[in-house]
C-alpha positions as a Markdown table, in Angstrom:
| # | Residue | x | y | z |
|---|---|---|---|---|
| 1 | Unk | 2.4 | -11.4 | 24.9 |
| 2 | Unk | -1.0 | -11.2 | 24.1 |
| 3 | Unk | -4.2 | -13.5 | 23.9 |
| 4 | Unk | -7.0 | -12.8 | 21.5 |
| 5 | Unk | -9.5 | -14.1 | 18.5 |
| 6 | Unk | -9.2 | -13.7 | 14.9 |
| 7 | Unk | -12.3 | -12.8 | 12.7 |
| 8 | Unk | -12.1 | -13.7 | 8.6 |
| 9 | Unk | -14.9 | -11.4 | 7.0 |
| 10 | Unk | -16.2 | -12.3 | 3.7 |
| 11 | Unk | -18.0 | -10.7 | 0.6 |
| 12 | Unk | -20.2 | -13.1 | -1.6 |
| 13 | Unk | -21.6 | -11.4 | -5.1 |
| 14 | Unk | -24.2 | -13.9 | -5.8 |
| 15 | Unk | -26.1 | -15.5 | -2.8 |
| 16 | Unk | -27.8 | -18.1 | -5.2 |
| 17 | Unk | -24.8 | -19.4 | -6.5 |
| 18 | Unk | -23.1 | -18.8 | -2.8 |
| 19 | Unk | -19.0 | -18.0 | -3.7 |
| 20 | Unk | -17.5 | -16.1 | -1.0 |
| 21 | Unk | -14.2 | -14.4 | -1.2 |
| 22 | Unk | -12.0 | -13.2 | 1.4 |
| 23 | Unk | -11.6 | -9.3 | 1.9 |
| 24 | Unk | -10.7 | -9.3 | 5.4 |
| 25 | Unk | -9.0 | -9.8 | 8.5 |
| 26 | Unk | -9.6 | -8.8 | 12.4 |
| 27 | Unk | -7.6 | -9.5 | 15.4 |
| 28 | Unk | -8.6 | -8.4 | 18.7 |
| 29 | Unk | -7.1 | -8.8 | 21.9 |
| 30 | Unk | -8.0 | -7.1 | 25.3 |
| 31 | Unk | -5.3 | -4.1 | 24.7 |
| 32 | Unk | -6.0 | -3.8 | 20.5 |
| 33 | Unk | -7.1 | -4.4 | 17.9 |
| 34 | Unk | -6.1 | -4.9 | 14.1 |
| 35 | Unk | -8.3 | -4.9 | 10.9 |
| 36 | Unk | -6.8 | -5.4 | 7.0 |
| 37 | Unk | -9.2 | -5.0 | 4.3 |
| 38 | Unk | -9.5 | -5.5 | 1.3 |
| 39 | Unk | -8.0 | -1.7 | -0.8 |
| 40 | Unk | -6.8 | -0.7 | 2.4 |
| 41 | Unk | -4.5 | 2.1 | 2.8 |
| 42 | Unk | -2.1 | 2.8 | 5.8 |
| 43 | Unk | -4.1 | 5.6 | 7.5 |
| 44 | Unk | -7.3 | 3.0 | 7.0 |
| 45 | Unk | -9.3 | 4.3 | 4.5 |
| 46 | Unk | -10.2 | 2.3 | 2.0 |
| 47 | Unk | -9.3 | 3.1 | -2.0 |
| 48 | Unk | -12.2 | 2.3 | -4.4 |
| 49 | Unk | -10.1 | 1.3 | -7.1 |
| 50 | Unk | -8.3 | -1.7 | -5.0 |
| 51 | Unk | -10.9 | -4.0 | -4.3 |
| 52 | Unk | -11.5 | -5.2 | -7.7 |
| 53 | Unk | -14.4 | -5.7 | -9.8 |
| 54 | Unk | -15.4 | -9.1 | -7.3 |
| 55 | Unk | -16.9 | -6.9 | -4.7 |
| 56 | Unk | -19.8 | -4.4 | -6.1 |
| 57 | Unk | -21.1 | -1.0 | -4.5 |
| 58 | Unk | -18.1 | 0.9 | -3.4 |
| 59 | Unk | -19.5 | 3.1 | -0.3 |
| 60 | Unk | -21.5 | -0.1 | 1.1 |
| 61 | Unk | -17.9 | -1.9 | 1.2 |
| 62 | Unk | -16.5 | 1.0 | 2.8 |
| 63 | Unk | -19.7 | 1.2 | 5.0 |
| 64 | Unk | -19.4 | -2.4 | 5.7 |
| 65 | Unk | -15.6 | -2.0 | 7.2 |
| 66 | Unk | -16.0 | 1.2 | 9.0 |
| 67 | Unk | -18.7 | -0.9 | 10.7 |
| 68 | Unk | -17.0 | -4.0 | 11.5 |
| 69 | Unk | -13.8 | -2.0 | 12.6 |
| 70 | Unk | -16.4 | -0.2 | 15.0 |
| 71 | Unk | -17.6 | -3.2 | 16.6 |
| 72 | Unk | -13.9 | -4.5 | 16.9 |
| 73 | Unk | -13.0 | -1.2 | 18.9 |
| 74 | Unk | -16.2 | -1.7 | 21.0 |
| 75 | Unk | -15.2 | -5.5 | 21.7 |
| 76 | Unk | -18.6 | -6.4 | 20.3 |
| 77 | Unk | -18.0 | -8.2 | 16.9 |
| 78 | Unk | -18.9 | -11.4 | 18.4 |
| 79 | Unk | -22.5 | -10.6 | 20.0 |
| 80 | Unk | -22.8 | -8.4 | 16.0 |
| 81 | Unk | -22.1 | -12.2 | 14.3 |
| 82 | Unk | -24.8 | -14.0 | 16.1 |
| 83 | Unk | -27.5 | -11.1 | 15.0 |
| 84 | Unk | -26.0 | -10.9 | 11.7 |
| 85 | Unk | -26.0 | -14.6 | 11.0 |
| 86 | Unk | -29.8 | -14.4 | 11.3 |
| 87 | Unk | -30.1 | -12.3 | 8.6 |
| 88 | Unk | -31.2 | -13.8 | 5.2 |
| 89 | Unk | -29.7 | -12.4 | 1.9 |
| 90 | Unk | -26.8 | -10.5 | 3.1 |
| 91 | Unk | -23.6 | -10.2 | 1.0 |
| 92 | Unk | -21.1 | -9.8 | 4.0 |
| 93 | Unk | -20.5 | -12.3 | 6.1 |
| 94 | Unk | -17.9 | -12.4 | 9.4 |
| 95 | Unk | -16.9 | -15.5 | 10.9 |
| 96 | Unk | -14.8 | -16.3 | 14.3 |
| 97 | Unk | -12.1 | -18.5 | 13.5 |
| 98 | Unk | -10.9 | -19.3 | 16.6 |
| 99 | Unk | -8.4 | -18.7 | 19.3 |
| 100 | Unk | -4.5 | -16.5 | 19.3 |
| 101 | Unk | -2.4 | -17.6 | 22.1 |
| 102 | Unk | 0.2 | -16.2 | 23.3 |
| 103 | Unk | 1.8 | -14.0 | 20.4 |
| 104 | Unk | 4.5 | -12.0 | 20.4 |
| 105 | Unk | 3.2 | -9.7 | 17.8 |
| 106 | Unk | 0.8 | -7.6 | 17.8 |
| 107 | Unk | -3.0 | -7.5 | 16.7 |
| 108 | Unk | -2.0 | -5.7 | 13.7 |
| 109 | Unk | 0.8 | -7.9 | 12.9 |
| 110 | Unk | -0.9 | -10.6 | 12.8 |
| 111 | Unk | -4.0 | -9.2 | 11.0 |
| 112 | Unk | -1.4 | -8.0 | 8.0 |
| 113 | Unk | 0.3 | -11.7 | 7.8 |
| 114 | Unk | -3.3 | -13.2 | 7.4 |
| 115 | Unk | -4.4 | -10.8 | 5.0 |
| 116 | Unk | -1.4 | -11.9 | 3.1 |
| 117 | Unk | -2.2 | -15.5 | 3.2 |
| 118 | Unk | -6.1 | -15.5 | 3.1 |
| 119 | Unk | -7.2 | -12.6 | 1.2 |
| 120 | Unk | -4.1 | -11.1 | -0.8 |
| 121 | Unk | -3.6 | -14.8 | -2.3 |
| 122 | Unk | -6.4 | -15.7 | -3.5 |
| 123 | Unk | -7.3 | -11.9 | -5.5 |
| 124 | Unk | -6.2 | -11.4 | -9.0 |
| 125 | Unk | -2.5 | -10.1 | -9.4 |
| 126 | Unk | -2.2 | -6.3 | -8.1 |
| 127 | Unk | -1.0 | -3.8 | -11.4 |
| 128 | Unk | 3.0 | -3.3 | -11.6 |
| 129 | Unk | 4.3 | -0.6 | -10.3 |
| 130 | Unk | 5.4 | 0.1 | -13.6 |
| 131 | Unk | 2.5 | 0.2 | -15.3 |
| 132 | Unk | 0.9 | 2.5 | -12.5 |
| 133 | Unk | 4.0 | 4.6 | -12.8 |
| 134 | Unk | 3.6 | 4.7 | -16.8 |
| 135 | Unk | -0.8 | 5.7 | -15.9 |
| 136 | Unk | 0.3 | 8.4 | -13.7 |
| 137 | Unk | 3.3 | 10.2 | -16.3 |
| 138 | Unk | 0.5 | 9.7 | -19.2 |
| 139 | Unk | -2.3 | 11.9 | -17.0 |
| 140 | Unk | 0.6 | 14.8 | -16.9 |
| 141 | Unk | 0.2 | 17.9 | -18.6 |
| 142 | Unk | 4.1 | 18.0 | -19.0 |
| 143 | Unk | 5.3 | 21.5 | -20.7 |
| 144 | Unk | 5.8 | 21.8 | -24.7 |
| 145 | Unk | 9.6 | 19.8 | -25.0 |
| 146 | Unk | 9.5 | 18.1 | -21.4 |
| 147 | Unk | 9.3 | 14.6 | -21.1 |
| 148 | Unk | 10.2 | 12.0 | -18.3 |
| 149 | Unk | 13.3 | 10.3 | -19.1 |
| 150 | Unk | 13.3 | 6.5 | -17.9 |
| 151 | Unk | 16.7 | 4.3 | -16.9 |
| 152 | Unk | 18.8 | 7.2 | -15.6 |
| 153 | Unk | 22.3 | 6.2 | -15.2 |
| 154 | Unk | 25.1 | 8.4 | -13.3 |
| 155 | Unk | 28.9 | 7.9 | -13.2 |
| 156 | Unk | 30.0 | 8.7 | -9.3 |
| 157 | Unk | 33.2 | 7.8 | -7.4 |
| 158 | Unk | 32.7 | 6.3 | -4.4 |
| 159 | Unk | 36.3 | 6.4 | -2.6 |
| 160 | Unk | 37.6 | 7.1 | -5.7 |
| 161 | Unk | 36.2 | 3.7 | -7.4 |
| 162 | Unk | 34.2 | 4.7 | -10.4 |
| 163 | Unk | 30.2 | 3.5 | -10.0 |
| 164 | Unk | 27.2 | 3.8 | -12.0 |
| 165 | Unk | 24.0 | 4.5 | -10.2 |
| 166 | Unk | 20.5 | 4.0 | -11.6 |
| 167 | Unk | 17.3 | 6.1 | -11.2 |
| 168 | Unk | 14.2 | 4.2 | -12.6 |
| 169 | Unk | 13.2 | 7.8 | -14.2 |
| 170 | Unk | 14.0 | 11.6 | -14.2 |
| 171 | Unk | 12.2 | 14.3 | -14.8 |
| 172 | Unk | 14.5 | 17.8 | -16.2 |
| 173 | Unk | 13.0 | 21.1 | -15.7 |
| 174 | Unk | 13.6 | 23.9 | -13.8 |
| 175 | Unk | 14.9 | 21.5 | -11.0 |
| 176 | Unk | 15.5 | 18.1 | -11.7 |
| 177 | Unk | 13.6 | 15.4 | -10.2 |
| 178 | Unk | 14.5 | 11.9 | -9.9 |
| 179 | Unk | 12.1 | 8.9 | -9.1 |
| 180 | Unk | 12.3 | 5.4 | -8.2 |
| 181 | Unk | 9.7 | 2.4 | -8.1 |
| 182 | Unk | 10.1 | 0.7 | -4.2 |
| 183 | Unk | 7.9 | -2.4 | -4.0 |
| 184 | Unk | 6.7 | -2.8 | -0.3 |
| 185 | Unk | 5.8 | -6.1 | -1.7 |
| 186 | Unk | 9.3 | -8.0 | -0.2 |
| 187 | Unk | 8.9 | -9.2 | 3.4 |
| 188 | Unk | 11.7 | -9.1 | 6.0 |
| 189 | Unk | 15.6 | -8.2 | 4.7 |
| 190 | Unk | 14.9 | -8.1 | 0.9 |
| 191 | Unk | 12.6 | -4.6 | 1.7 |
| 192 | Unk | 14.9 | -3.1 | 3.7 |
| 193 | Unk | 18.0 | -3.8 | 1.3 |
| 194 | Unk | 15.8 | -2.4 | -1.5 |
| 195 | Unk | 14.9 | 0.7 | 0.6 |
| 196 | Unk | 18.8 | 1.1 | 2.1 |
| 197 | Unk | 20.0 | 1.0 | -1.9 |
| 198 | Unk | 18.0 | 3.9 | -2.6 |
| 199 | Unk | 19.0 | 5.9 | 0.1 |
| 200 | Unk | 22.4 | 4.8 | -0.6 |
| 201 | Unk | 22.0 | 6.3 | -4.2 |
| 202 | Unk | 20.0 | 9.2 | -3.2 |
| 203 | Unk | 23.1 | 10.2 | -0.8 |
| 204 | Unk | 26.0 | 9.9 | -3.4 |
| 205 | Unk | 23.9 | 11.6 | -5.9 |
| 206 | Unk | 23.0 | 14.1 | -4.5 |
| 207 | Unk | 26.4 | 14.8 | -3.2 |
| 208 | Unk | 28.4 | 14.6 | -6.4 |
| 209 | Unk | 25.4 | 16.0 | -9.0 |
| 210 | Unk | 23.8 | 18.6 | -6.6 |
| 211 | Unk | 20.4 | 17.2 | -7.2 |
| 212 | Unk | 17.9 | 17.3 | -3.9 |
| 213 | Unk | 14.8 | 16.1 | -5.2 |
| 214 | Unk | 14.0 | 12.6 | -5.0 |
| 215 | Unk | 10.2 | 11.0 | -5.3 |
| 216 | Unk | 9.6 | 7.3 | -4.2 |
| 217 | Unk | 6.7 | 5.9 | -6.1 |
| 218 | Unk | 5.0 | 2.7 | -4.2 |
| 219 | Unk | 2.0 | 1.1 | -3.9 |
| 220 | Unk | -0.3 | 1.4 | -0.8 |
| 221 | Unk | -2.0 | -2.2 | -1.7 |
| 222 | Unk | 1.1 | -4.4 | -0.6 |
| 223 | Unk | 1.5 | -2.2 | 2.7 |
| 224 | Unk | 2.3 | -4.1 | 6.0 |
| 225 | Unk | 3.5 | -2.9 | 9.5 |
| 226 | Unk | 7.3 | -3.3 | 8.3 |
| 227 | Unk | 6.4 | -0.9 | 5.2 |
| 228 | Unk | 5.1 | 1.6 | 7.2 |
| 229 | Unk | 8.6 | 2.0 | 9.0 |
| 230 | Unk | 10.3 | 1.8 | 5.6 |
| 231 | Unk | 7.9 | 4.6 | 4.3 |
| 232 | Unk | 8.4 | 6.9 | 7.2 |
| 233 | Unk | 12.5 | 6.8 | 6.8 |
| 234 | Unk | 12.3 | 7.7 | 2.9 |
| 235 | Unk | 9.9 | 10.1 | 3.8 |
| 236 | Unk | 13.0 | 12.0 | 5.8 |
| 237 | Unk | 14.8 | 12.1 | 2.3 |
| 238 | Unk | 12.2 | 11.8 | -0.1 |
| 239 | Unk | 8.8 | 12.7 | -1.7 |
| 240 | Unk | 6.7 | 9.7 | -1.5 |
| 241 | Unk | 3.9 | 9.2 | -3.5 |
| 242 | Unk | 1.3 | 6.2 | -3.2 |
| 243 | Unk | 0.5 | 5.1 | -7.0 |
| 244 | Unk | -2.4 | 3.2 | -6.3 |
| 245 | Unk | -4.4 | 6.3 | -4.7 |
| 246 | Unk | -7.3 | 7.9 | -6.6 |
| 247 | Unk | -5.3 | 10.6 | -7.0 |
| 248 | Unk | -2.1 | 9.4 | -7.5 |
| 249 | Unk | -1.5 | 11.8 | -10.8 |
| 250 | Unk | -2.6 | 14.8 | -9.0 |
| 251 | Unk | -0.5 | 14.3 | -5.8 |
| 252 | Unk | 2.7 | 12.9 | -8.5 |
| 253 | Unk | 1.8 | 17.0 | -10.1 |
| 254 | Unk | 1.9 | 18.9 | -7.2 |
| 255 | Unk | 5.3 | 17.2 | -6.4 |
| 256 | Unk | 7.0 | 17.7 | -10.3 |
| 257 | Unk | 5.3 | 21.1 | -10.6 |
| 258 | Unk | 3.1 | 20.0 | -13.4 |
| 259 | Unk | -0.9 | 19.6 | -13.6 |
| 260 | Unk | -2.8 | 16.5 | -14.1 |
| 261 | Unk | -4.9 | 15.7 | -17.0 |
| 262 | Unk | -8.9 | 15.9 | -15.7 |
């Protein structure tokens, strides 16, 4: 159980015309405290290329949250608002909503389910996970009569009932590589049936067709709590890499054995 305050930060482009958008969330309680910004990734840094075209000047965004995380940590955000609100002209702005009683989750929990609702919501629609899968094979320098094979399908027997399992793409070279998409997107049950399917197909797979390399590709934009869990168990039987990093076509390389396109 836990008691605490909750902090909506805000980012407005043009003062004059005075349109703020939400970019963020803090919790803080007496034990912890949780931040989610705005092109966030799971270890907390922030990734340029998430936060849109709505919020200009990169480094002073990132700036902006490595100081507002700071006075969170310090249990000083509030006494930082009052100075702050006397400021004139500023672009960032950090209001105290009010009050958590009682919760059963945790800071971070609850910052991750308010991002959701305040910040992810109103934002324009995150790209596919197709079409940053589809970005990432294009900046591969893939060998003379190599390609990436997509809708993979392979015939197993599962107590000796024939089933067809599919892989989202493969890649065919001196080992053979197989990748799915996993959408962290899918609160609750749905995620971890999506994740438990893939683990169900990397298993008989690799079994019966003696492949042992499998690559996840997700997006660290939709990541909450419950993702992080899901990441860490296909990271036991998987390579994992985050699509939506800067260098997402790099780290996909050094995975497939191939270099990236500069």
């Amino acid at each position: 159980m836990m008691d605490g305050s909750w902090f909506l930060v805000k980012y407005i482009d043009d003062i004059f015309r005075n349109e703020p958008i939400n970019i963020g969330v803090v919790v803080s309680s007496d034990e912890s405290v949780g931040v989610h910004f705005l092109g966030q990734r799971p270890d907390g840094s922030i990734n340029g290329q998430r936060i849109g075209k709505k919020v200009s000047g990169v480094e002073t965004y990132k700036a902006w949250v490595r100081f507002i995380r700071k006075e969170a940590l310090r249990g000083t955000l509030d006494a930082r608002i009052e100075s702050l609100a006397k400021r004139i002209g500023d672009s960032y702005i950090i209001e105290r909503r009010g009050p958590i009683f009682d919760s059963d989750k945790s800071p971070q929990e609850i910052a991750d389910e308010l991002f959701v609702v305040l910040v992810s919501a109103e934002m324009a629609p995150a790209q596919s996970l197709d079409s940053l899968a589809e970005s990432a094979f294009k900046r591969l320098k893939l060998p003379p009569g190599r390609k990436i094979d997509r809708n993979v399908d392979f015939k197993v027997k599962v107590r000796d009932v024939p089933q067809l399992v599919t892989f989202d793409y493969q890649y065919a070279a001196e080992r053979t590589f197989l990748m799915d998409r996993v959408s962290f997107n899918r609160p609750g049950k749905p995620l971890q049936q999506s994740v438990n399917d893939l683990l169900y197909r990397i298993e008989v797979v690799e079994e019966q067709e003696g492949i042992h390399d499998f690559v996840a590709l997700y997006s660290g934009a939709d990541f909450s709590l419950q993702s992080r869990r899901q990441l860490q168990l296909l990271d036991k039987f998987a390579y994992t890499v985050d699509l939506s990093d800067d260098r997402a076509q790099e780290n996909l390389g050094e995975v497939l054995g191939v270099p990236a396109l500069v």
